[in-house]
């Protein structure tokens, strides 16, 4: 019997808050119409926010919550990929890895049976904030080095927040990486190009730094869901997101999807800034944050206070 056509799989990775979901949303809008895609999203916390943001009612989107793809969620990842391939038979599978995922381990898993029999591993796209990339403190972290070194395509995001000297240093440092990347580029407002998914991919063996068990950053994650008939006040949510850094110790990320009147909004906080975008999600309200310390009861009280009066319990 002839061999069945394999599904091309691309991994999208990068540190927390670098803009992976925004870039993936742009890729989805630009996808070739003759190519069927499927998406898998992995998140550090238990509440899947990114999957909700990406769900447009057209593409099949699966979520794996609760950890790094290559460790905590490893077995679940294998089952999720296999089920998605069998049900959807996509031409291309894109996996958005958690910002805390060791991407090299994920690549090894995708190349190994049983997944390796059905998948053709294509280019790995790693997104970096150039301000972090030029900072040697980040490269001292095995997790960060892993994400950079496993990349076939290295993409700088948030370039509007970096000065000219930082961008020049990014280009110079990226050019010196070994093995060299198939592509080094800069993207603005998440505008990643679909053709980059077809860039050259490195053969094994891939660079894989040793990772100690005590390298975990010690962050906590907490998530909440509320029914879709609950509606939030846009003004109250704005105030809530403005106050989050004062409410939460060591806030790293905060994001959620909320019903505001008859619109659904994706709110995304990182590095002291947050933004809102409309999304197609309608299933439920979701909110999640990652921090070094948090008072879950106080945060939930403040979150529920943002509900419209008629939605209050």
PDB file of C-alpha atoms in Angstrom:
ATOM      1  CA  UNK A   1       0.000   0.000   0.000  1.00  0.00           C
ATOM      2  CA  UNK A   2       1.255   3.526  -0.695  1.00  0.00           C
ATOM      3  CA  UNK A   3       2.323   5.601   2.262  1.00  0.00           C
ATOM      4  CA  UNK A   4      -0.303   8.022   3.522  1.00  0.00           C
ATOM      5  CA  UNK A   5       0.492  11.681   3.136  1.00  0.00           C
ATOM      6  CA  UNK A   6       1.898  13.100   6.347  1.00  0.00           C
ATOM      7  CA  UNK A   7       0.575  16.250   7.991  1.00  0.00           C
ATOM      8  CA  UNK A   8       3.104  19.078   8.135  1.00  0.00           C
ATOM      9  CA  UNK A   9       3.458  20.325  11.712  1.00  0.00           C
ATOM     10  CA  UNK A  10       4.934  23.664  12.785  1.00  0.00           C
ATOM     11  CA  UNK A  11       5.700  24.654  16.351  1.00  0.00           C
ATOM     12  CA  UNK A  12       5.275  28.261  17.458  1.00  0.00           C
ATOM     13  CA  UNK A  13       7.218  28.983  20.614  1.00  0.00           C
ATOM     14  CA  UNK A  14       8.561  31.903  22.636  1.00  0.00           C
ATOM     15  CA  UNK A  15       8.738  33.252  26.170  1.00  0.00           C
ATOM     16  CA  UNK A  16       5.720  34.459  28.138  1.00  0.00           C
ATOM     17  CA  UNK A  17       4.083  37.586  26.742  1.00  0.00           C
ATOM     18  CA  UNK A  18       6.053  37.739  23.508  1.00  0.00           C
ATOM     19  CA  UNK A  19       2.942  37.754  21.297  1.00  0.00           C
ATOM     20  CA  UNK A  20       2.548  34.166  20.059  1.00  0.00           C
ATOM     21  CA  UNK A  21      -1.249  34.229  19.976  1.00  0.00           C
ATOM     22  CA  UNK A  22      -1.344  37.553  18.124  1.00  0.00           C
ATOM     23  CA  UNK A  23       1.072  36.187  15.513  1.00  0.00           C
ATOM     24  CA  UNK A  24      -0.935  32.982  15.163  1.00  0.00           C
ATOM     25  CA  UNK A  25      -4.171  34.927  14.697  1.00  0.00           C
ATOM     26  CA  UNK A  26      -2.508  36.811  11.845  1.00  0.00           C
ATOM     27  CA  UNK A  27      -1.201  33.594  10.279  1.00  0.00           C
ATOM     28  CA  UNK A  28      -4.712  32.131  10.375  1.00  0.00           C
ATOM     29  CA  UNK A  29      -6.200  35.127   8.565  1.00  0.00           C
ATOM     30  CA  UNK A  30      -3.551  34.793   5.834  1.00  0.00           C
ATOM     31  CA  UNK A  31      -3.634  31.007   5.408  1.00  0.00           C
ATOM     32  CA  UNK A  32      -3.875  29.627   1.862  1.00  0.00           C
ATOM     33  CA  UNK A  33      -7.501  28.800   1.116  1.00  0.00           C
ATOM     34  CA  UNK A  34      -6.573  25.467  -0.445  1.00  0.00           C
ATOM     35  CA  UNK A  35      -4.763  24.318   2.721  1.00  0.00           C
ATOM     36  CA  UNK A  36      -6.651  22.860   5.682  1.00  0.00           C
ATOM     37  CA  UNK A  37      -5.193  23.836   9.053  1.00  0.00           C
ATOM     38  CA  UNK A  38      -5.703  22.632  12.606  1.00  0.00           C
ATOM     39  CA  UNK A  39      -4.439  24.322  15.771  1.00  0.00           C
ATOM     40  CA  UNK A  40      -3.314  23.019  19.163  1.00  0.00           C
ATOM     41  CA  UNK A  41      -2.735  25.488  21.980  1.00  0.00           C
ATOM     42  CA  UNK A  42      -0.858  24.647  25.168  1.00  0.00           C
ATOM     43  CA  UNK A  43      -0.969  26.965  28.180  1.00  0.00           C
ATOM     44  CA  UNK A  44       0.767  27.062  31.527  1.00  0.00           C
ATOM     45  CA  UNK A  45      -2.463  27.394  33.509  1.00  0.00           C
ATOM     46  CA  UNK A  46      -5.581  25.270  33.713  1.00  0.00           C
ATOM     47  CA  UNK A  47      -7.901  27.745  31.940  1.00  0.00           C
ATOM     48  CA  UNK A  48      -7.395  27.928  28.172  1.00  0.00           C
ATOM     49  CA  UNK A  49      -7.500  31.564  27.072  1.00  0.00           C
ATOM     50  CA  UNK A  50      -5.538  31.396  23.824  1.00  0.00           C
ATOM     51  CA  UNK A  51      -7.672  28.602  22.429  1.00  0.00           C
ATOM     52  CA  UNK A  52     -10.760  30.719  23.034  1.00  0.00           C
ATOM     53  CA  UNK A  53      -9.145  33.663  21.256  1.00  0.00           C
ATOM     54  CA  UNK A  54      -8.208  31.560  18.213  1.00  0.00           C
ATOM     55  CA  UNK A  55     -11.554  29.784  17.877  1.00  0.00           C
ATOM     56  CA  UNK A  56     -13.228  31.470  14.902  1.00  0.00           C
ATOM     57  CA  UNK A  57     -15.793  28.752  14.259  1.00  0.00           C
ATOM     58  CA  UNK A  58     -13.955  27.587  11.120  1.00  0.00           C
ATOM     59  CA  UNK A  59     -10.618  26.065  12.118  1.00  0.00           C
ATOM     60  CA  UNK A  60     -10.482  23.069  14.476  1.00  0.00           C
ATOM     61  CA  UNK A  61      -8.773  24.251  17.686  1.00  0.00           C
ATOM     62  CA  UNK A  62      -7.758  21.910  20.531  1.00  0.00           C
ATOM     63  CA  UNK A  63      -6.453  22.989  23.926  1.00  0.00           C
ATOM     64  CA  UNK A  64      -3.953  21.379  26.263  1.00  0.00           C
ATOM     65  CA  UNK A  65      -3.860  23.242  29.561  1.00  0.00           C
ATOM     66  CA  UNK A  66      -1.835  22.722  32.680  1.00  0.00           C
ATOM     67  CA  UNK A  67       1.837  22.791  31.860  1.00  0.00           C
ATOM     68  CA  UNK A  68       4.694  22.311  29.456  1.00  0.00           C
ATOM     69  CA  UNK A  69       3.918  20.132  26.429  1.00  0.00           C
ATOM     70  CA  UNK A  70       6.988  17.962  26.869  1.00  0.00           C
ATOM     71  CA  UNK A  71       6.447  17.152  30.551  1.00  0.00           C
ATOM     72  CA  UNK A  72       3.159  17.632  32.427  1.00  0.00           C
ATOM     73  CA  UNK A  73       0.995  17.585  29.316  1.00  0.00           C
ATOM     74  CA  UNK A  74       3.087  15.133  27.295  1.00  0.00           C
ATOM     75  CA  UNK A  75       0.723  12.104  27.262  1.00  0.00           C
ATOM     76  CA  UNK A  76      -2.281  14.369  26.729  1.00  0.00           C
ATOM     77  CA  UNK A  77      -0.485  15.989  23.802  1.00  0.00           C
ATOM     78  CA  UNK A  78       0.008  12.658  22.035  1.00  0.00           C
ATOM     79  CA  UNK A  79      -3.659  11.720  22.415  1.00  0.00           C
ATOM     80  CA  UNK A  80      -4.846  15.197  21.375  1.00  0.00           C
ATOM     81  CA  UNK A  81      -2.678  15.247  18.245  1.00  0.00           C
ATOM     82  CA  UNK A  82      -3.679  11.722  17.229  1.00  0.00           C
ATOM     83  CA  UNK A  83      -7.404  12.432  17.684  1.00  0.00           C
ATOM     84  CA  UNK A  84      -7.181  15.722  15.803  1.00  0.00           C
ATOM     85  CA  UNK A  85      -5.339  14.143  12.874  1.00  0.00           C
ATOM     86  CA  UNK A  86      -7.801  11.268  12.650  1.00  0.00           C
ATOM     87  CA  UNK A  87     -10.882  13.494  12.884  1.00  0.00           C
ATOM     88  CA  UNK A  88      -9.827  16.499  10.768  1.00  0.00           C
ATOM     89  CA  UNK A  89      -7.113  15.142   8.429  1.00  0.00           C
ATOM     90  CA  UNK A  90      -5.463  18.588   8.152  1.00  0.00           C
ATOM     91  CA  UNK A  91      -2.750  19.511   5.680  1.00  0.00           C
ATOM     92  CA  UNK A  92      -0.981  21.527   8.370  1.00  0.00           C
ATOM     93  CA  UNK A  93      -0.990  21.395  12.166  1.00  0.00           C
ATOM     94  CA  UNK A  94       0.291  24.393  14.138  1.00  0.00           C
ATOM     95  CA  UNK A  95       1.125  23.930  17.811  1.00  0.00           C
ATOM     96  CA  UNK A  96       1.366  27.059  19.939  1.00  0.00           C
ATOM     97  CA  UNK A  97       3.530  25.970  22.855  1.00  0.00           C
ATOM     98  CA  UNK A  98       3.300  27.404  26.336  1.00  0.00           C
ATOM     99  CA  UNK A  99       5.712  30.223  27.096  1.00  0.00           C
ATOM    100  CA  UNK A 100       7.267  27.837  29.626  1.00  0.00           C
ATOM    101  CA  UNK A 101       7.668  24.887  27.234  1.00  0.00           C
ATOM    102  CA  UNK A 102      11.057  23.327  26.504  1.00  0.00           C
ATOM    103  CA  UNK A 103      10.572  23.231  22.755  1.00  0.00           C
ATOM    104  CA  UNK A 104      13.336  20.714  22.018  1.00  0.00           C
ATOM    105  CA  UNK A 105      11.519  18.029  24.000  1.00  0.00           C
ATOM    106  CA  UNK A 106       8.336  18.718  22.077  1.00  0.00           C
ATOM    107  CA  UNK A 107      10.133  18.371  18.733  1.00  0.00           C
ATOM    108  CA  UNK A 108      11.584  15.031  19.818  1.00  0.00           C
ATOM    109  CA  UNK A 109       8.094  13.837  20.772  1.00  0.00           C
ATOM    110  CA  UNK A 110       6.639  14.854  17.419  1.00  0.00           C
ATOM    111  CA  UNK A 111       9.384  12.979  15.537  1.00  0.00           C
ATOM    112  CA  UNK A 112       9.028   9.772  17.562  1.00  0.00           C
ATOM    113  CA  UNK A 113       6.488   7.005  17.000  1.00  0.00           C
ATOM    114  CA  UNK A 114       3.539   6.985  17.006  1.00  0.00           C
ATOM    115  CA  UNK A 115       3.279  10.688  16.056  1.00  0.00           C
ATOM    116  CA  UNK A 116       6.310  10.531  13.782  1.00  0.00           C
ATOM    117  CA  UNK A 117       4.461   8.118  11.516  1.00  0.00           C
ATOM    118  CA  UNK A 118       1.802  10.731  10.760  1.00  0.00           C
ATOM    119  CA  UNK A 119       3.703  14.013  11.028  1.00  0.00           C
ATOM    120  CA  UNK A 120       6.308  15.810   8.947  1.00  0.00           C
ATOM    121  CA  UNK A 121       8.015  18.259  11.297  1.00  0.00           C
ATOM    122  CA  UNK A 122       8.475  21.585   9.567  1.00  0.00           C
ATOM    123  CA  UNK A 123       9.996  24.880  10.631  1.00  0.00           C
ATOM    124  CA  UNK A 124       9.946  25.883  14.285  1.00  0.00           C
ATOM    125  CA  UNK A 125       9.092  29.574  14.684  1.00  0.00           C
ATOM    126  CA  UNK A 126      10.426  31.213  17.845  1.00  0.00           C
ATOM    127  CA  UNK A 127       9.266  34.697  18.787  1.00  0.00           C
ATOM    128  CA  UNK A 128      11.540  36.885  20.913  1.00  0.00           C
ATOM    129  CA  UNK A 129      11.318  40.336  22.412  1.00  0.00           C
ATOM    130  CA  UNK A 130      14.542  41.977  21.151  1.00  0.00           C
ATOM    131  CA  UNK A 131      14.983  43.762  24.505  1.00  0.00           C
ATOM    132  CA  UNK A 132      15.142  40.369  26.224  1.00  0.00           C
ATOM    133  CA  UNK A 133      17.144  38.738  23.436  1.00  0.00           C
ATOM    134  CA  UNK A 134      20.070  41.150  23.804  1.00  0.00           C
ATOM    135  CA  UNK A 135      20.023  40.763  27.606  1.00  0.00           C
ATOM    136  CA  UNK A 136      22.483  38.041  28.648  1.00  0.00           C
ATOM    137  CA  UNK A 137      20.462  37.393  31.811  1.00  0.00           C
ATOM    138  CA  UNK A 138      17.808  35.757  29.635  1.00  0.00           C
ATOM    139  CA  UNK A 139      20.328  33.578  27.821  1.00  0.00           C
ATOM    140  CA  UNK A 140      21.524  32.250  31.161  1.00  0.00           C
ATOM    141  CA  UNK A 141      18.109  30.589  31.550  1.00  0.00           C
ATOM    142  CA  UNK A 142      18.098  27.101  29.944  1.00  0.00           C
ATOM    143  CA  UNK A 143      14.432  27.474  29.009  1.00  0.00           C
ATOM    144  CA  UNK A 144      15.084  30.668  27.041  1.00  0.00           C
ATOM    145  CA  UNK A 145      18.169  29.246  25.311  1.00  0.00           C
ATOM    146  CA  UNK A 146      16.222  26.128  24.410  1.00  0.00           C
ATOM    147  CA  UNK A 147      13.505  28.153  22.689  1.00  0.00           C
ATOM    148  CA  UNK A 148      16.022  30.239  20.749  1.00  0.00           C
ATOM    149  CA  UNK A 149      18.356  27.425  19.742  1.00  0.00           C
ATOM    150  CA  UNK A 150      15.613  25.082  18.530  1.00  0.00           C
ATOM    151  CA  UNK A 151      14.241  27.776  16.193  1.00  0.00           C
ATOM    152  CA  UNK A 152      14.471  27.535  12.431  1.00  0.00           C
ATOM    153  CA  UNK A 153      12.812  30.944  12.074  1.00  0.00           C
ATOM    154  CA  UNK A 154      13.618  33.646  14.643  1.00  0.00           C
ATOM    155  CA  UNK A 155      11.152  36.527  14.776  1.00  0.00           C
ATOM    156  CA  UNK A 156      11.493  39.707  16.824  1.00  0.00           C
ATOM    157  CA  UNK A 157       8.197  41.131  18.100  1.00  0.00           C
ATOM    158  CA  UNK A 158       7.331  44.333  19.954  1.00  0.00           C
ATOM    159  CA  UNK A 159       9.823  46.175  17.773  1.00  0.00           C
ATOM    160  CA  UNK A 160       7.960  49.430  18.409  1.00  0.00           C
ATOM    161  CA  UNK A 161       9.114  49.213  22.045  1.00  0.00           C
ATOM    162  CA  UNK A 162      12.793  48.698  21.151  1.00  0.00           C
ATOM    163  CA  UNK A 163      15.153  51.505  20.163  1.00  0.00           C
ATOM    164  CA  UNK A 164      17.370  51.418  17.082  1.00  0.00           C
ATOM    165  CA  UNK A 165      20.457  50.283  19.018  1.00  0.00           C
ATOM    166  CA  UNK A 166      18.551  47.338  20.520  1.00  0.00           C
ATOM    167  CA  UNK A 167      17.256  46.237  17.124  1.00  0.00           C
ATOM    168  CA  UNK A 168      20.749  46.489  15.654  1.00  0.00           C
ATOM    169  CA  UNK A 169      22.113  44.393  18.531  1.00  0.00           C
ATOM    170  CA  UNK A 170      19.332  41.835  17.956  1.00  0.00           C
ATOM    171  CA  UNK A 171      20.240  41.481  14.262  1.00  0.00           C
ATOM    172  CA  UNK A 172      23.945  41.143  15.060  1.00  0.00           C
ATOM    173  CA  UNK A 173      23.448  38.555  17.820  1.00  0.00           C
ATOM    174  CA  UNK A 174      20.927  36.566  15.739  1.00  0.00           C
ATOM    175  CA  UNK A 175      23.363  36.449  12.822  1.00  0.00           C
ATOM    176  CA  UNK A 176      26.010  34.847  15.063  1.00  0.00           C
ATOM    177  CA  UNK A 177      23.812  31.990  16.312  1.00  0.00           C
ATOM    178  CA  UNK A 178      24.965  28.459  15.490  1.00  0.00           C
ATOM    179  CA  UNK A 179      23.559  26.580  13.776  1.00  0.00           C
ATOM    180  CA  UNK A 180      22.386  29.540  11.664  1.00  0.00           C
ATOM    181  CA  UNK A 181      18.661  30.186  11.276  1.00  0.00           C
ATOM    182  CA  UNK A 182      16.795  29.710   8.006  1.00  0.00           C
ATOM    183  CA  UNK A 183      15.261  33.144   8.551  1.00  0.00           C
ATOM    184  CA  UNK A 184      15.732  36.041  10.950  1.00  0.00           C
ATOM    185  CA  UNK A 185      13.107  38.774  10.748  1.00  0.00           C
ATOM    186  CA  UNK A 186      11.167  41.414  12.630  1.00  0.00           C
ATOM    187  CA  UNK A 187       7.378  41.582  12.752  1.00  0.00           C
ATOM    188  CA  UNK A 188       5.086  44.426  13.679  1.00  0.00           C
ATOM    189  CA  UNK A 189       1.652  44.014  15.259  1.00  0.00           C
ATOM    190  CA  UNK A 190       1.973  40.234  14.962  1.00  0.00           C
ATOM    191  CA  UNK A 191       2.108  40.254  11.146  1.00  0.00           C
ATOM    192  CA  UNK A 192       3.832  36.882  10.645  1.00  0.00           C
ATOM    193  CA  UNK A 193       3.830  35.577   7.067  1.00  0.00           C
ATOM    194  CA  UNK A 194       2.423  32.116   6.178  1.00  0.00           C
ATOM    195  CA  UNK A 195       5.312  31.404   3.799  1.00  0.00           C
ATOM    196  CA  UNK A 196       7.663  31.403   6.811  1.00  0.00           C
ATOM    197  CA  UNK A 197       6.032  28.126   7.865  1.00  0.00           C
ATOM    198  CA  UNK A 198       7.718  26.554   4.831  1.00  0.00           C
ATOM    199  CA  UNK A 199      11.215  27.766   5.725  1.00  0.00           C
ATOM    200  CA  UNK A 200      13.967  25.189   5.973  1.00  0.00           C
ATOM    201  CA  UNK A 201      13.882  22.989   9.072  1.00  0.00           C
ATOM    202  CA  UNK A 202      17.008  21.613  10.711  1.00  0.00           C
ATOM    203  CA  UNK A 203      17.570  17.855  10.675  1.00  0.00           C
ATOM    204  CA  UNK A 204      18.406  15.957  13.839  1.00  0.00           C
ATOM    205  CA  UNK A 205      20.266  16.252  16.056  1.00  0.00           C
ATOM    206  CA  UNK A 206      18.824  19.523  17.307  1.00  0.00           C
ATOM    207  CA  UNK A 207      20.650  21.547  19.925  1.00  0.00           C
ATOM    208  CA  UNK A 208      19.249  20.666  23.317  1.00  0.00           C
ATOM    209  CA  UNK A 209      20.712  22.233  26.473  1.00  0.00           C
ATOM    210  CA  UNK A 210      20.610  20.339  29.718  1.00  0.00           C
ATOM    211  CA  UNK A 211      17.732  21.436  31.946  1.00  0.00           C
ATOM    212  CA  UNK A 212      17.830  21.016  35.691  1.00  0.00           C
ATOM    213  CA  UNK A 213      14.665  20.283  37.628  1.00  0.00           C
ATOM    214  CA  UNK A 214      15.225  23.344  39.813  1.00  0.00           C
ATOM    215  CA  UNK A 215      15.105  25.706  36.807  1.00  0.00           C
ATOM    216  CA  UNK A 216      11.330  26.164  37.215  1.00  0.00           C
ATOM    217  CA  UNK A 217      10.575  29.847  37.897  1.00  0.00           C
ATOM    218  CA  UNK A 218       8.156  29.171  40.786  1.00  0.00           C
ATOM    219  CA  UNK A 219       5.226  31.069  39.335  1.00  0.00           C
ATOM    220  CA  UNK A 220       1.602  30.374  40.211  1.00  0.00           C
ATOM    221  CA  UNK A 221      -1.357  30.282  37.859  1.00  0.00           C
ATOM    222  CA  UNK A 222      -5.016  30.849  38.729  1.00  0.00           C
ATOM    223  CA  UNK A 223      -8.012  30.874  36.411  1.00  0.00           C
ATOM    224  CA  UNK A 224     -11.728  31.547  36.561  1.00  0.00           C
ATOM    225  CA  UNK A 225     -14.677  30.855  34.254  1.00  0.00           C
ATOM    226  CA  UNK A 226     -18.141  32.427  34.328  1.00  0.00           C
ATOM    227  CA  UNK A 227     -21.200  31.486  32.251  1.00  0.00           C
ATOM    228  CA  UNK A 228     -21.752  33.222  28.890  1.00  0.00           C
ATOM    229  CA  UNK A 229     -24.913  34.943  30.137  1.00  0.00           C
ATOM    230  CA  UNK A 230     -22.796  36.986  32.549  1.00  0.00           C
ATOM    231  CA  UNK A 231     -21.805  40.371  31.101  1.00  0.00           C
ATOM    232  CA  UNK A 232     -19.021  42.680  32.228  1.00  0.00           C
ATOM    233  CA  UNK A 233     -18.834  46.440  32.354  1.00  0.00           C
ATOM    234  CA  UNK A 234     -16.182  47.671  29.937  1.00  0.00           C
ATOM    235  CA  UNK A 235     -15.365  50.604  32.204  1.00  0.00           C
ATOM    236  CA  UNK A 236     -15.011  48.355  35.253  1.00  0.00           C
ATOM    237  CA  UNK A 237     -12.782  45.892  33.365  1.00  0.00           C
ATOM    238  CA  UNK A 238     -10.561  48.761  32.249  1.00  0.00           C
ATOM    239  CA  UNK A 239     -10.107  49.853  35.848  1.00  0.00           C
ATOM    240  CA  UNK A 240      -9.555  46.237  36.945  1.00  0.00           C
ATOM    241  CA  UNK A 241      -6.725  45.671  34.431  1.00  0.00           C
ATOM    242  CA  UNK A 242      -5.178  49.033  35.320  1.00  0.00           C
ATOM    243  CA  UNK A 243      -5.087  48.017  39.003  1.00  0.00           C
ATOM    244  CA  UNK A 244      -3.831  44.456  38.526  1.00  0.00           C
ATOM    245  CA  UNK A 245      -0.102  45.214  39.090  1.00  0.00           C
ATOM    246  CA  UNK A 246      -0.975  46.687  42.500  1.00  0.00           C
ATOM    247  CA  UNK A 247      -3.328  43.818  43.375  1.00  0.00           C
ATOM    248  CA  UNK A 248      -1.024  40.927  42.419  1.00  0.00           C
ATOM    249  CA  UNK A 249       2.544  40.346  43.612  1.00  0.00           C
ATOM    250  CA  UNK A 250       5.007  39.728  40.785  1.00  0.00           C
ATOM    251  CA  UNK A 251       2.396  39.787  38.031  1.00  0.00           C
ATOM    252  CA  UNK A 252       3.771  38.175  34.854  1.00  0.00           C
ATOM    253  CA  UNK A 253       0.713  37.694  32.628  1.00  0.00           C
ATOM    254  CA  UNK A 254      -3.023  38.347  32.793  1.00  0.00           C
ATOM    255  CA  UNK A 255      -5.483  37.614  30.024  1.00  0.00           C
ATOM    256  CA  UNK A 256      -9.111  36.809  29.523  1.00  0.00           C
ATOM    257  CA  UNK A 257     -12.102  36.753  27.223  1.00  0.00           C
ATOM    258  CA  UNK A 258     -15.144  38.662  28.427  1.00  0.00           C
ATOM    259  CA  UNK A 259     -18.641  39.435  27.258  1.00  0.00           C
ATOM    260  CA  UNK A 260     -19.083  43.217  27.214  1.00  0.00           C
ATOM    261  CA  UNK A 261     -22.627  44.099  26.151  1.00  0.00           C
ATOM    262  CA  UNK A 262     -23.100  42.097  22.922  1.00  0.00           C
ATOM    263  CA  UNK A 263     -19.366  41.988  22.092  1.00  0.00           C
ATOM    264  CA  UNK A 264     -16.695  39.568  23.249  1.00  0.00           C
ATOM    265  CA  UNK A 265     -13.261  40.991  24.034  1.00  0.00           C
ATOM    266  CA  UNK A 266      -9.819  39.470  24.524  1.00  0.00           C
ATOM    267  CA  UNK A 267      -7.882  41.450  27.148  1.00  0.00           C
ATOM    268  CA  UNK A 268      -4.161  40.755  27.383  1.00  0.00           C
ATOM    269  CA  UNK A 269      -1.780  42.245  30.009  1.00  0.00           C
ATOM    270  CA  UNK A 270       2.007  41.961  29.785  1.00  0.00           C
ATOM    271  CA  UNK A 271       4.915  44.154  30.910  1.00  0.00           C
ATOM    272  CA  UNK A 272       2.723  46.838  32.428  1.00  0.00           C
ATOM    273  CA  UNK A 273       0.601  47.298  29.287  1.00  0.00           C
ATOM    274  CA  UNK A 274      -2.634  45.763  28.168  1.00  0.00           C
ATOM    275  CA  UNK A 275      -4.785  45.815  25.056  1.00  0.00           C
ATOM    276  CA  UNK A 276      -8.246  44.660  23.986  1.00  0.00           C
ATOM    277  CA  UNK A 277      -9.403  43.012  20.757  1.00  0.00           C
ATOM    278  CA  UNK A 278     -12.723  41.611  19.593  1.00  0.00           C
ATOM    279  CA  UNK A 279     -12.952  37.816  19.223  1.00  0.00           C
ATOM    280  CA  UNK A 280     -15.525  35.335  17.971  1.00  0.00           C
ATOM    281  CA  UNK A 281     -15.592  33.333  21.221  1.00  0.00           C
ATOM    282  CA  UNK A 282     -19.050  32.950  22.817  1.00  0.00           C
ATOM    283  CA  UNK A 283     -18.744  29.867  25.022  1.00  0.00           C
ATOM    284  CA  UNK A 284     -17.954  31.405  28.423  1.00  0.00           C
ATOM    285  CA  UNK A 285     -16.105  34.220  30.196  1.00  0.00           C
ATOM    286  CA  UNK A 286     -12.528  33.311  31.129  1.00  0.00           C
ATOM    287  CA  UNK A 287      -9.765  35.006  33.091  1.00  0.00           C
ATOM    288  CA  UNK A 288      -6.312  33.769  34.046  1.00  0.00           C
ATOM    289  CA  UNK A 289      -3.124  35.213  35.467  1.00  0.00           C
ATOM    290  CA  UNK A 290       0.410  34.093  36.236  1.00  0.00           C
ATOM    291  CA  UNK A 291       2.308  35.647  39.140  1.00  0.00           C
ATOM    292  CA  UNK A 292       4.842  34.938  41.849  1.00  0.00           C
ATOM    293  CA  UNK A 293       2.134  35.290  44.492  1.00  0.00           C
ATOM    294  CA  UNK A 294      -1.601  35.925  44.489  1.00  0.00           C
ATOM    295  CA  UNK A 295      -4.660  36.177  46.723  1.00  0.00           C
ATOM    296  CA  UNK A 296      -7.212  34.215  44.703  1.00  0.00           C
ATOM    297  CA  UNK A 297     -10.202  35.224  46.843  1.00  0.00           C
ATOM    298  CA  UNK A 298      -9.408  38.945  46.604  1.00  0.00           C
ATOM    299  CA  UNK A 299      -8.887  38.758  42.852  1.00  0.00           C
ATOM    300  CA  UNK A 300     -12.153  36.886  42.335  1.00  0.00           C
ATOM    301  CA  UNK A 301     -14.009  39.478  44.399  1.00  0.00           C
ATOM    302  CA  UNK A 302     -12.544  42.285  42.298  1.00  0.00           C
ATOM    303  CA  UNK A 303     -13.304  40.396  39.076  1.00  0.00           C
ATOM    304  CA  UNK A 304     -16.938  39.757  40.008  1.00  0.00           C
ATOM    305  CA  UNK A 305     -17.303  43.417  40.926  1.00  0.00           C
ATOM    306  CA  UNK A 306     -16.758  44.162  37.216  1.00  0.00           C
ATOM    307  CA  UNK A 307     -19.985  42.387  36.255  1.00  0.00           C
ATOM    308  CA  UNK A 308     -22.917  44.463  35.109  1.00  0.00           C
ATOM    309  CA  UNK A 309     -25.441  44.911  37.972  1.00  0.00           C
ATOM    310  CA  UNK A 310     -27.967  42.610  36.324  1.00  0.00           C
ATOM    311  CA  UNK A 311     -25.311  39.893  36.027  1.00  0.00           C
ATOM    312  CA  UNK A 312     -24.331  39.960  39.674  1.00  0.00           C
ATOM    313  CA  UNK A 313     -25.062  36.766  41.637  1.00  0.00           C
TER     314      UNK A 313
END
